[in-house]
Amino acid sequence: MLRITTSRSAAGALQYFNKGLTKSDYYAEKGEIIGKWQGRTAERLGLSGDVGKEQFEALAYNKDPATGEQLTVRNASSRRVGYDFTFSVPKSVSVVYGLTKDNEIYEAFNAAVQETMLEIEQNAATRVRSNGRNENRTTGNLVWGTFTHDDARPVGGIPDPHLHQHVFVFNVTYDDQEKRFKAAQFGDIKADGAYYEAVFNSRLADKLQKVGYQIERNERDFEFKGFGRSTIDKYSNRTREINQKAKELGLTFAEDKAELGAKTRANKRDGYDKEDIRLQWRSRLSEKELELVHTAKGEPPPGGGTAVEKKMGRAREAFDYALDHSLERKSVAGEKELLILGLKRGIGTITPEDLEKELASRKDLLSNKDRKSGEVIYTTPEALAEENRLRDSARAGKGTFQPIHSDYQVKNEMLTAEQTAAVKHVLSSKDFITVVTGDAGTGKTWSIKEVAEGMKEKAVTFGAFAPSSAASREVQRGDGFENATTIAELLQSKKLQESVKDGVIWVDEAGMVGNKTMNQVIKVAQEQNARILLTGDTKQHGSVERGDALRIIEEFGGIQPARISKIQRQKVDAYRKAVENISKDQVEKGYQLLDRMGAIKEAPDFEQAKVNVAGEYAASVKAKENVLIVATTHAQGKAVTETIREKLKTEGMLRGEEKRYAVQKNLSYTDAQKKDRANYSEGMIVQFHQNVKGGIKRGTKYQVLGKDQNGDVLVADEQKNRMVLPVKAANKFSVYRKEEIELAQGDQIRITQNGFSNEKKRLNNGNILSVVGFDQKGNIIASTGKNEVTVGKNFGNLSHGYYTTSPGSQGKSVNRVIIMQSTMTGRAASKEQFYVSASRGKFAISIHTDDKQQLLRSVQRSSQRMTAGQVASSGQQPERTGLDKLKVIGSIYRTAVSKVANLKDTWQNKTVGIISMIPKPPQPIKHAPVRSK
């Protein structure tokens, strides 16, 4: 493990040196640990050998240890002193080292740290601001001190074994071009922390195996072979303490937990002898576990490693896994991301060098360099082909239908001019795919209701579909489209497909549809001689699935959408103007308007922000307001939920005795993760959502028991029938972790997966129910707002329903929206997230944070993804076969024909006044005309 913590003051760094770095976490000879200087900058400064207090203090205060002169030009009080890189071994390695003191474990660990730090140093950089430039320049030198500890901070008096090394890197580097010391740029290094962690773990596993230890890969890194969770948990007190505090604070990301670990350190304590501590550690283990410790080390493998041919095969397998995992939900992936995933998959079997060789040898990938980061971005011909099919279908479908109702007279007088134009655009369209885009809250669905009326006059079938149950069965049905359902149901049901024959397939929230799914919808439409109507907004959240289909069709498919931009949802002028600015990419201006409204509420810390959210929510519920809480991460949402429930109890809004229910949290594994047996551990739940050969029925649940001698995953159903999990059917099941929640009368619950009540009434994913009570069997009696249903006590797929995340809120409209967005939101914060979250309310909005300035910075970053076409446009192309070349020629020809047709349409539109008097020959229709009365 690697955690990187920022040191923000010289005084704080010096205190850390005196009380942390140079002191054992619990015991040592004379209580002191001697650090060692390393790094090329250390050599330039004349630092070597032991780290002295005076030298450390000088660097902390930005002074040359030899001369006492100021080291870097800028010496602001806000300067960052340095960064603590903490490298830790897996818990089983710490336990074996703590009980055996095998020096070969220490040597392997120390070498892995040193090699990783040398790689980090190679990427060291400084900021260049001279002559109008504002960029980073690689310097390749740093200075750091290393301090090795072998135990953890005590929890409850006794420390746990924990072999780790603090590498304190000072914020200084030497710029050889400017010939002076300057502050280093650590932003990219911190951002690549997960990569360096994977490199360290890979090197450590390789070195431990070379001296005779056998390892087993798990979902995070590895452990020594044979060490189960129950043994490891006996030595994990400090980890549990940090994770519990992280849960309370709604922390998700590793960098936030690293900062938390530094803040929650207990004071060091004296009075324990080394041998006493070791005896206490031994006492926690059974005889069988002690035997495991002392037999963990065997004979080193012959030749010191694995054969080259076998290694390269394993590197190929690991890299294929990285591609499959990463490109399941997006079209492109960065080099570092692929290396991280590949190193984790191949841990113990390959080294970073093996994987880099494999990447360099791949001729089947498309690549390009990202202009902002400089990182190489990769995609596959398959991902590019998906995008090309979308583009080509849109282009080929232009002008292939007759208008549905070009002379339709709009009946709804409440429609704006933009909405009316959109209605006429759809009903007059001659294209296979027609698009209506609009900002959040502009009344796109309101316009489509009028479109449906026009189609009804011409007896054209109009099918309403959306990506999610909430968007279709709640929003669309709530707007009058009674038979609306999910796209998934359309793709699975032949009856539904036949129902749209010669009609129109309307896909709402099309911006959340991926490339594969959209291509499947197109195939259905072509088979049924139907056309497609897409509505959505490419500025909001994209799809979970790979690709942004609506954006590709809009930008590259030659489709001119009707656009609705006037916002209707917000009824308060200042609020509406703020959302308008955010929608126009003027995020800072929109933020400032919200702040002037008093909507942005800053608390001194996350704890107080939670209390403020809970108070506002309780007051809104009392006032019977239609209110929605949007949390930027599930971790923050769960933390806020606990505070809300406590508030509701004190207000008497939660009543009666609480009951505990087992629930299951979907781990959202990709198919690649589900096929990887290392990702399964005892107690997990597997639920099938499709039938599988061998008698496995849709809806059946299995519990993971462990693994057999071959490493296959063993599971058992509710009747205790055992079987090996068919991981090859990964696309037909989901994997869950068991959790527990407490419920009382008055609680809000959310359904997290489609299912049925005990009365066989459908429960849709995303449904919010209110707990009315409990029956004698422990089943939950809940209200849907219209009627009561019984949710079985073993239903499992539910959670508290007090918040939604930003993607889950898309499409919703409420009177008051409360947004929880602390500084610990991390990468979940973005321009798109802020736009969606802030635009949900009609009358009121509040945004709760613990740092206004950090909030503003975080929401100006876009999360929009590159397309495969953008990577392929000027990047490295794979070698093409003769058939591939013919396909390319055909594609170029089709594109040219499409462009000529587009130019012709444009010319005709501009000269319509002249040519309208000239009789035209009838246009050929490729598809059958729409039915008329």
Short mmCIF file of C-alpha atoms in Angstrom, two decimals, residues 214-612:
data_model
loop_
_atom_site.label_atom_id
_atom_site.label_comp_id
_atom_site.label_asym_id
_atom_site.label_seq_id
_atom_site.Cartn_x
_atom_site.Cartn_y
_atom_site.Cartn_z
CA GLN A 214 4.25 -18.10 -1.74
CA ILE A 215 1.56 -15.48 -2.26
CA GLU A 216 -2.14 -15.40 -3.10
CA ARG A 217 -3.60 -12.50 -5.07
CA ASN A 218 -6.76 -10.85 -3.74
CA GLU A 219 -9.04 -8.02 -4.85
CA ARG A 220 -6.61 -5.35 -3.57
CA ASP A 221 -3.06 -6.74 -3.64
CA PHE A 222 -1.90 -10.06 -2.09
CA GLU A 223 -1.29 -11.99 1.12
CA PHE A 224 0.98 -14.87 2.01
CA LYS A 225 -0.60 -18.14 0.95
CA GLY A 226 -2.95 -19.72 3.49
CA PHE A 227 -3.62 -16.59 5.56
CA GLY A 228 -7.39 -16.20 5.78
CA ARG A 229 -9.39 -13.13 6.67
CA SER A 230 -9.99 -14.32 10.23
CA THR A 231 -6.24 -14.50 10.93
CA ILE A 232 -5.51 -11.13 9.36
CA ASP A 233 -8.35 -9.42 11.26
CA LYS A 234 -6.65 -10.30 14.54
CA TYR A 235 -3.99 -7.71 13.68
CA SER A 236 -6.08 -4.98 12.00
CA ASN A 237 -7.16 -2.71 14.86
CA ARG A 238 -5.63 0.45 13.40
CA THR A 239 -7.11 -0.19 9.94
CA ARG A 240 -10.55 -0.68 11.44
CA GLU A 241 -10.18 2.56 13.40
CA ILE A 242 -9.33 4.55 10.23
CA ASN A 243 -12.07 2.89 8.16
CA GLN A 244 -14.70 3.58 10.84
CA LYS A 245 -13.72 7.24 10.99
CA ALA A 246 -13.70 7.40 7.18
CA LYS A 247 -17.24 6.01 7.15
CA GLU A 248 -18.38 8.68 9.61
CA LEU A 249 -16.81 11.39 7.44
CA GLY A 250 -18.06 9.99 4.12
CA LEU A 251 -14.55 9.35 2.75
CA THR A 252 -14.14 7.19 -0.33
CA PHE A 253 -10.80 7.93 -1.94
CA ALA A 254 -7.42 6.63 -0.76
CA GLU A 255 -5.83 10.08 -0.66
CA ASP A 256 -8.50 11.28 1.78
CA LYS A 257 -7.97 8.24 4.02
CA ALA A 258 -4.24 8.94 3.97
CA GLU A 259 -4.84 12.44 5.36
CA LEU A 260 -7.25 10.95 7.91
CA GLY A 261 -4.65 8.42 9.07
CA ALA A 262 -2.26 11.26 9.84
CA LYS A 263 -4.94 13.21 11.74
CA THR A 264 -6.10 10.30 13.91
CA ARG A 265 -2.74 9.04 15.16
CA ALA A 266 -2.71 8.27 18.86
CA ASN A 267 0.18 9.55 20.92
CA LYS A 268 3.16 7.22 21.19
CA ARG A 269 3.40 5.40 24.46
CA ASP A 270 6.26 3.80 26.32
CA GLY A 271 6.66 0.94 28.72
CA TYR A 272 6.40 -2.16 26.56
CA ASP A 273 9.34 -4.44 25.91
CA LYS A 274 9.89 -5.89 22.41
CA GLU A 275 9.64 -9.48 23.60
CA ASP A 276 6.51 -8.78 25.64
CA ILE A 277 4.82 -7.36 22.56
CA ARG A 278 5.89 -10.33 20.44
CA LEU A 279 4.51 -12.77 23.02
CA GLN A 280 1.23 -10.86 23.02
CA TRP A 281 1.08 -11.13 19.22
CA ARG A 282 1.73 -14.89 19.40
CA SER A 283 -1.07 -15.32 21.91
CA ARG A 284 -3.64 -14.14 19.38
CA LEU A 285 -2.99 -17.14 17.11
CA SER A 286 -4.05 -20.76 17.32
CA GLU A 287 -1.47 -23.54 17.03
CA LYS A 288 -2.49 -24.09 13.41
CA GLU A 289 -2.03 -20.39 12.65
CA LEU A 290 1.37 -20.32 14.36
CA GLU A 291 2.46 -23.27 12.24
CA LEU A 292 1.33 -21.33 9.17
CA VAL A 293 3.55 -18.41 10.21
CA HIS A 294 6.62 -20.56 10.66
CA THR A 295 6.12 -22.55 7.44
CA ALA A 296 5.23 -19.57 5.24
CA LYS A 297 8.73 -19.54 3.80
CA GLY A 298 9.77 -22.40 1.56
CA GLU A 299 12.51 -23.03 -0.95
CA PRO A 300 13.15 -20.28 -3.53
CA PRO A 301 12.00 -21.21 -7.05
CA PRO A 302 14.69 -22.79 -9.27
CA GLY A 303 16.51 -20.21 -11.35
CA GLY A 304 15.19 -17.40 -9.15
CA GLY A 305 12.05 -16.75 -11.19
CA THR A 306 9.60 -17.69 -13.92
CA ALA A 307 10.60 -18.63 -17.48
CA VAL A 308 10.56 -15.70 -19.93
CA GLU A 309 7.99 -17.33 -22.24
CA LYS A 310 5.61 -18.01 -19.37
CA LYS A 311 6.07 -14.47 -18.03
CA MET A 312 5.22 -12.88 -21.35
CA GLY A 313 2.13 -15.06 -21.62
CA ARG A 314 1.04 -13.92 -18.18
CA ALA A 315 1.79 -10.29 -19.08
CA ARG A 316 -0.46 -10.68 -22.13
CA GLU A 317 -3.20 -12.18 -19.98
CA ALA A 318 -2.89 -9.36 -17.42
CA PHE A 319 -2.99 -6.67 -20.09
CA ASP A 320 -6.01 -8.25 -21.78
CA TYR A 321 -7.77 -8.14 -18.43
CA ALA A 322 -6.90 -4.45 -18.05
CA LEU A 323 -8.35 -3.69 -21.49
CA ASP A 324 -11.53 -5.71 -20.89
CA HIS A 325 -12.14 -4.12 -17.50
CA SER A 326 -11.35 -0.54 -18.44
CA LEU A 327 -13.06 -0.48 -21.85
CA GLU A 328 -16.30 -2.08 -20.68
CA ARG A 329 -17.53 1.30 -19.43
CA LYS A 330 -15.63 3.77 -21.59
CA SER A 331 -14.16 3.93 -25.07
CA VAL A 332 -10.62 5.00 -24.18
CA ALA A 333 -8.15 4.40 -21.36
CA GLY A 334 -4.94 6.09 -20.26
CA GLU A 335 -1.63 4.24 -20.20
CA LYS A 336 -1.28 4.55 -16.40
CA GLU A 337 -4.77 3.16 -15.82
CA LEU A 338 -4.05 0.11 -17.98
CA LEU A 339 -0.72 -0.46 -16.23
CA ILE A 340 -2.34 -0.21 -12.79
CA LEU A 341 -5.01 -2.77 -13.70
CA GLY A 342 -2.51 -5.06 -15.42
CA LEU A 343 -0.08 -4.98 -12.49
CA LYS A 344 -2.85 -5.78 -10.02
CA ARG A 345 -4.07 -8.67 -12.18
CA GLY A 346 -0.57 -10.05 -12.69
CA ILE A 347 0.79 -9.49 -9.19
CA GLY A 348 3.23 -12.23 -8.25
CA THR A 349 3.57 -13.44 -11.84
CA ILE A 350 4.95 -10.41 -13.71
CA THR A 351 6.95 -7.25 -13.04
CA PRO A 352 6.30 -3.68 -14.23
CA GLU A 353 8.95 -4.20 -16.91
CA ASP A 354 7.13 -7.28 -18.24
CA LEU A 355 3.89 -5.35 -18.60
CA GLU A 356 5.57 -2.37 -20.27
CA LYS A 357 7.13 -4.74 -22.84
CA GLU A 358 3.71 -6.24 -23.48
CA LEU A 359 2.16 -2.80 -24.02
CA ALA A 360 4.95 -1.82 -26.41
CA SER A 361 4.41 -5.01 -28.42
CA ARG A 362 0.67 -4.52 -28.95
CA LYS A 363 -0.08 -3.69 -32.58
CA ASP A 364 -3.84 -4.14 -32.19
CA LEU A 365 -4.40 -0.87 -30.31
CA LEU A 366 -5.08 2.69 -31.43
CA SER A 367 -3.25 5.39 -29.49
CA ASN A 368 -2.87 9.13 -29.22
CA LYS A 369 -1.37 11.61 -26.77
CA ASP A 370 -3.69 13.63 -24.55
CA ARG A 371 -3.03 17.31 -25.20
CA LYS A 372 -3.54 18.38 -21.58
CA SER A 373 -1.78 15.65 -19.60
CA GLY A 374 0.65 14.39 -22.22
CA GLU A 375 -0.34 10.81 -21.32
CA VAL A 376 -0.80 8.26 -24.09
CA ILE A 377 -4.46 7.25 -24.49
CA TYR A 378 -5.49 3.89 -25.97
CA THR A 379 -8.56 2.39 -27.55
CA THR A 380 -9.39 -0.69 -29.61
CA PRO A 381 -10.67 -1.18 -33.16
CA GLU A 382 -13.81 -2.71 -31.61
CA ALA A 383 -14.58 0.47 -29.65
CA LEU A 384 -13.94 2.56 -32.77
CA ALA A 385 -16.19 0.29 -34.85
CA GLU A 386 -19.06 0.84 -32.37
CA GLU A 387 -18.76 4.59 -32.82
CA ASN A 388 -18.47 4.30 -36.57
CA ARG A 389 -21.68 2.22 -36.72
CA LEU A 390 -23.51 4.96 -34.84
CA ARG A 391 -22.11 7.65 -37.10
CA ASP A 392 -22.81 5.71 -40.29
CA SER A 393 -26.36 4.78 -39.23
CA ALA A 394 -27.15 8.44 -38.56
CA ARG A 395 -25.65 9.60 -41.86
CA ALA A 396 -27.14 6.82 -43.96
CA GLY A 397 -30.60 7.47 -42.48
CA LYS A 398 -30.79 11.11 -43.54
CA GLY A 399 -33.71 11.78 -45.87
CA THR A 400 -34.91 8.17 -45.94
CA PHE A 401 -38.39 8.73 -44.45
CA GLN A 402 -41.38 10.88 -45.27
CA PRO A 403 -42.40 13.52 -42.73
CA ILE A 404 -44.86 12.20 -40.16
CA HIS A 405 -47.06 15.30 -39.98
CA SER A 406 -45.41 18.39 -41.48
CA ASP A 407 -48.60 20.47 -41.41
CA TYR A 408 -49.47 19.67 -37.78
CA GLN A 409 -51.09 22.54 -35.89
CA VAL A 410 -49.72 22.75 -32.36
CA LYS A 411 -52.57 22.62 -29.86
CA ASN A 412 -50.78 23.40 -26.59
CA GLU A 413 -50.72 27.19 -26.40
CA MET A 414 -48.43 27.02 -23.36
CA LEU A 415 -45.45 25.86 -25.46
CA THR A 416 -42.66 28.37 -25.99
CA ALA A 417 -41.43 29.28 -29.46
CA GLU A 418 -38.44 26.93 -29.00
CA GLN A 419 -40.65 24.06 -27.87
CA THR A 420 -43.05 24.64 -30.77
CA ALA A 421 -40.15 24.66 -33.23
CA ALA A 422 -38.88 21.39 -31.73
CA VAL A 423 -42.32 19.78 -32.22
CA LYS A 424 -42.44 20.88 -35.85
CA HIS A 425 -38.83 19.74 -36.35
CA VAL A 426 -39.68 16.20 -35.21
CA LEU A 427 -42.96 15.90 -37.14
CA SER A 428 -41.38 17.29 -40.33
CA SER A 429 -38.18 15.25 -40.15
CA LYS A 430 -37.25 12.94 -43.03
CA ASP A 431 -34.43 11.30 -41.08
CA PHE A 432 -34.10 7.85 -39.54
CA ILE A 433 -32.71 9.45 -36.36
CA THR A 434 -34.06 12.77 -35.11
CA VAL A 435 -32.61 14.57 -32.09
CA VAL A 436 -34.01 17.13 -29.67
CA THR A 437 -31.49 18.44 -27.17
CA GLY A 438 -32.05 20.86 -24.36
CA ASP A 439 -30.59 22.12 -21.13
CA ALA A 440 -31.81 20.73 -17.82
CA GLY A 441 -35.33 21.87 -17.03
CA THR A 442 -36.20 23.35 -20.44
CA GLY A 443 -39.31 21.23 -20.98
CA LYS A 444 -38.09 18.65 -23.47
CA THR A 445 -40.63 16.08 -22.26
CA TRP A 446 -43.38 18.71 -22.34
CA SER A 447 -42.59 19.19 -26.04
CA ILE A 448 -42.56 15.46 -26.76
CA LYS A 449 -46.09 15.15 -25.35
CA GLU A 450 -47.18 17.44 -28.19
CA VAL A 451 -45.15 15.38 -30.66
CA ALA A 452 -47.07 12.31 -29.52
CA GLU A 453 -50.35 14.12 -30.22
CA GLY A 454 -49.20 14.82 -33.78
CA MET A 455 -48.28 11.19 -34.29
CA LYS A 456 -51.61 10.10 -32.88
CA GLU A 457 -53.38 12.10 -35.58
CA LYS A 458 -51.47 10.08 -38.20
CA ALA A 459 -51.95 6.78 -36.34
CA VAL A 460 -48.18 6.36 -35.90
CA THR A 461 -47.14 4.10 -33.02
CA PHE A 462 -45.06 5.96 -30.45
CA GLY A 463 -43.03 3.89 -27.95
CA ALA A 464 -41.48 5.64 -24.93
CA PHE A 465 -38.23 4.27 -23.48
CA ALA A 466 -35.42 5.40 -21.16
CA PRO A 467 -32.17 3.92 -19.75
CA SER A 468 -33.41 3.37 -16.19
CA SER A 469 -36.54 2.25 -14.36
CA ALA A 470 -36.73 5.63 -12.62
CA ALA A 471 -36.52 7.58 -15.89
CA SER A 472 -39.06 5.38 -17.68
CA ARG A 473 -41.53 3.91 -15.21
CA GLU A 474 -41.52 6.96 -12.94
CA VAL A 475 -40.68 10.10 -14.95
CA GLN A 476 -42.07 9.17 -18.38
CA ARG A 477 -45.15 7.47 -16.98
CA GLY A 478 -45.63 10.37 -14.60
CA ASP A 479 -45.69 12.67 -17.65
CA GLY A 480 -48.48 10.69 -19.27
CA PHE A 481 -46.65 7.99 -21.23
CA GLU A 482 -48.39 5.10 -19.50
CA ASN A 483 -46.59 2.27 -21.28
CA ALA A 484 -43.08 3.71 -20.93
CA THR A 485 -40.43 1.18 -19.96
CA THR A 486 -36.69 0.59 -20.04
CA ILE A 487 -34.51 0.18 -23.10
CA ALA A 488 -33.36 -3.15 -21.65
CA GLU A 489 -36.93 -4.43 -21.75
CA LEU A 490 -37.30 -3.30 -25.37
CA LEU A 491 -34.15 -5.18 -26.36
CA GLN A 492 -35.27 -8.36 -24.56
CA SER A 493 -38.94 -8.46 -25.62
CA LYS A 494 -39.87 -9.46 -29.19
CA LYS A 495 -43.44 -8.41 -28.43
CA LEU A 496 -42.33 -4.89 -27.50
CA GLN A 497 -40.16 -4.69 -30.61
CA GLU A 498 -43.06 -5.68 -32.84
CA SER A 499 -45.27 -3.08 -31.14
CA VAL A 500 -43.18 -0.24 -32.64
CA LYS A 501 -43.32 -1.56 -36.22
CA ASP A 502 -43.53 1.33 -38.71
CA GLY A 503 -43.60 3.69 -35.74
CA VAL A 504 -41.23 5.76 -33.61
CA ILE A 505 -38.92 4.67 -30.78
CA TRP A 506 -38.47 7.58 -28.39
CA VAL A 507 -35.39 7.34 -26.15
CA ASP A 508 -35.38 9.94 -23.36
CA GLU A 509 -32.22 10.74 -21.35
CA ALA A 510 -30.33 9.56 -24.44
CA GLY A 511 -27.15 11.14 -23.10
CA MET A 512 -27.01 8.27 -20.58
CA VAL A 513 -27.12 5.56 -23.28
CA GLY A 514 -23.87 3.85 -24.30
CA ASN A 515 -22.71 2.91 -27.77
CA LYS A 516 -23.47 -0.81 -27.62
CA THR A 517 -27.02 -0.26 -26.38
CA MET A 518 -27.73 2.51 -28.90
CA ASN A 519 -26.50 0.31 -31.74
CA GLN A 520 -28.88 -2.41 -30.52
CA VAL A 521 -31.77 0.09 -30.49
CA ILE A 522 -30.85 1.10 -34.04
CA LYS A 523 -30.88 -2.57 -35.11
CA VAL A 524 -34.36 -3.04 -33.62
CA ALA A 525 -35.60 0.10 -35.38
CA GLN A 526 -34.21 -1.06 -38.71
CA GLU A 527 -35.78 -4.50 -38.34
CA GLN A 528 -39.17 -2.94 -37.48
CA ASN A 529 -38.95 -0.18 -40.12
CA ALA A 530 -39.25 2.32 -37.28
CA ARG A 531 -37.48 5.61 -36.82
CA ILE A 532 -35.76 6.89 -33.67
CA LEU A 533 -36.31 10.07 -31.66
CA LEU A 534 -33.58 10.94 -29.15
CA THR A 535 -33.95 13.55 -26.42
CA GLY A 536 -31.32 14.50 -23.87
CA ASP A 537 -28.44 16.78 -22.98
CA THR A 538 -24.79 15.97 -23.65
CA LYS A 539 -23.73 18.44 -20.96
CA GLN A 540 -25.16 16.25 -18.21
CA HIS A 541 -23.94 12.83 -17.00
CA GLY A 542 -22.85 10.31 -19.60
CA SER A 543 -23.59 6.59 -19.69
CA VAL A 544 -22.26 3.96 -17.31
CA GLU A 545 -21.73 1.81 -20.38
CA ARG A 546 -18.94 2.45 -22.88
CA GLY A 547 -19.37 5.48 -25.11
CA ASP A 548 -21.47 8.64 -25.32
CA ALA A 549 -23.86 7.71 -28.11
CA LEU A 550 -25.88 10.93 -28.25
CA ARG A 551 -22.76 13.08 -28.50
CA ILE A 552 -21.32 10.89 -31.27
CA ILE A 553 -24.57 11.02 -33.27
CA GLU A 554 -24.78 14.79 -32.78
CA GLU A 555 -21.15 15.67 -33.46
CA PHE A 556 -20.18 13.09 -36.07
CA GLY A 557 -23.44 11.74 -37.48
CA GLY A 558 -24.43 14.86 -39.39
CA ILE A 559 -27.66 15.23 -37.40
CA GLN A 560 -28.84 18.79 -36.76
CA PRO A 561 -30.84 18.69 -33.52
CA ALA A 562 -33.67 20.94 -32.49
CA ARG A 563 -32.41 22.77 -29.42
CA ILE A 564 -34.43 24.04 -26.47
CA SER A 565 -32.45 26.38 -24.26
CA LYS A 566 -34.93 28.49 -22.29
CA ILE A 567 -35.09 27.08 -18.76
CA GLN A 568 -38.58 26.52 -17.37
CA ARG A 569 -37.94 24.53 -14.18
CA GLN A 570 -36.49 27.20 -11.89
CA LYS A 571 -39.27 29.59 -10.82
CA VAL A 572 -37.00 32.05 -8.96
CA ASP A 573 -35.19 34.52 -11.24
CA ALA A 574 -31.82 34.50 -9.46
CA TYR A 575 -31.81 30.69 -9.25
CA ARG A 576 -32.74 30.37 -12.92
CA LYS A 577 -29.98 32.79 -13.99
CA ALA A 578 -27.43 30.81 -11.97
CA VAL A 579 -28.41 27.54 -13.66
CA GLU A 580 -28.40 29.25 -17.07
CA ASN A 581 -24.81 30.37 -16.54
CA ILE A 582 -23.70 26.90 -15.42
CA SER A 583 -25.40 25.37 -18.48
CA LYS A 584 -23.48 27.81 -20.72
CA ASP A 585 -20.15 26.68 -19.25
CA GLN A 586 -19.88 29.84 -17.12
CA VAL A 587 -19.60 27.82 -13.93
CA GLU A 588 -17.83 30.44 -11.84
CA LYS A 589 -20.44 33.08 -12.69
CA GLY A 590 -23.26 30.66 -11.85
CA TYR A 591 -21.52 29.73 -8.60
CA GLN A 592 -21.21 33.40 -7.62
CA LEU A 593 -24.92 33.97 -8.28
CA LEU A 594 -25.79 31.00 -6.07
CA ASP A 595 -23.47 32.34 -3.39
CA ARG A 596 -25.10 35.78 -3.49
CA MET A 597 -28.47 34.04 -3.06
CA GLY A 598 -27.13 32.51 0.13
CA ALA A 599 -27.45 29.04 -1.38
CA ILE A 600 -23.84 28.00 -0.71
CA LYS A 601 -23.53 27.25 2.99
CA GLU A 602 -20.04 26.77 4.39
CA ALA A 603 -19.54 24.82 7.61
CA PRO A 604 -16.26 24.63 9.57
CA ASP A 605 -16.02 20.88 8.95
CA PHE A 606 -17.87 17.91 7.50
CA GLU A 607 -19.42 16.98 10.85
CA GLN A 608 -21.19 20.34 11.07
CA ALA A 609 -22.16 20.21 7.38
CA LYS A 610 -23.95 16.91 8.09
CA VAL A 611 -25.83 18.49 10.99
CA ASN A 612 -26.86 21.43 8.79
#
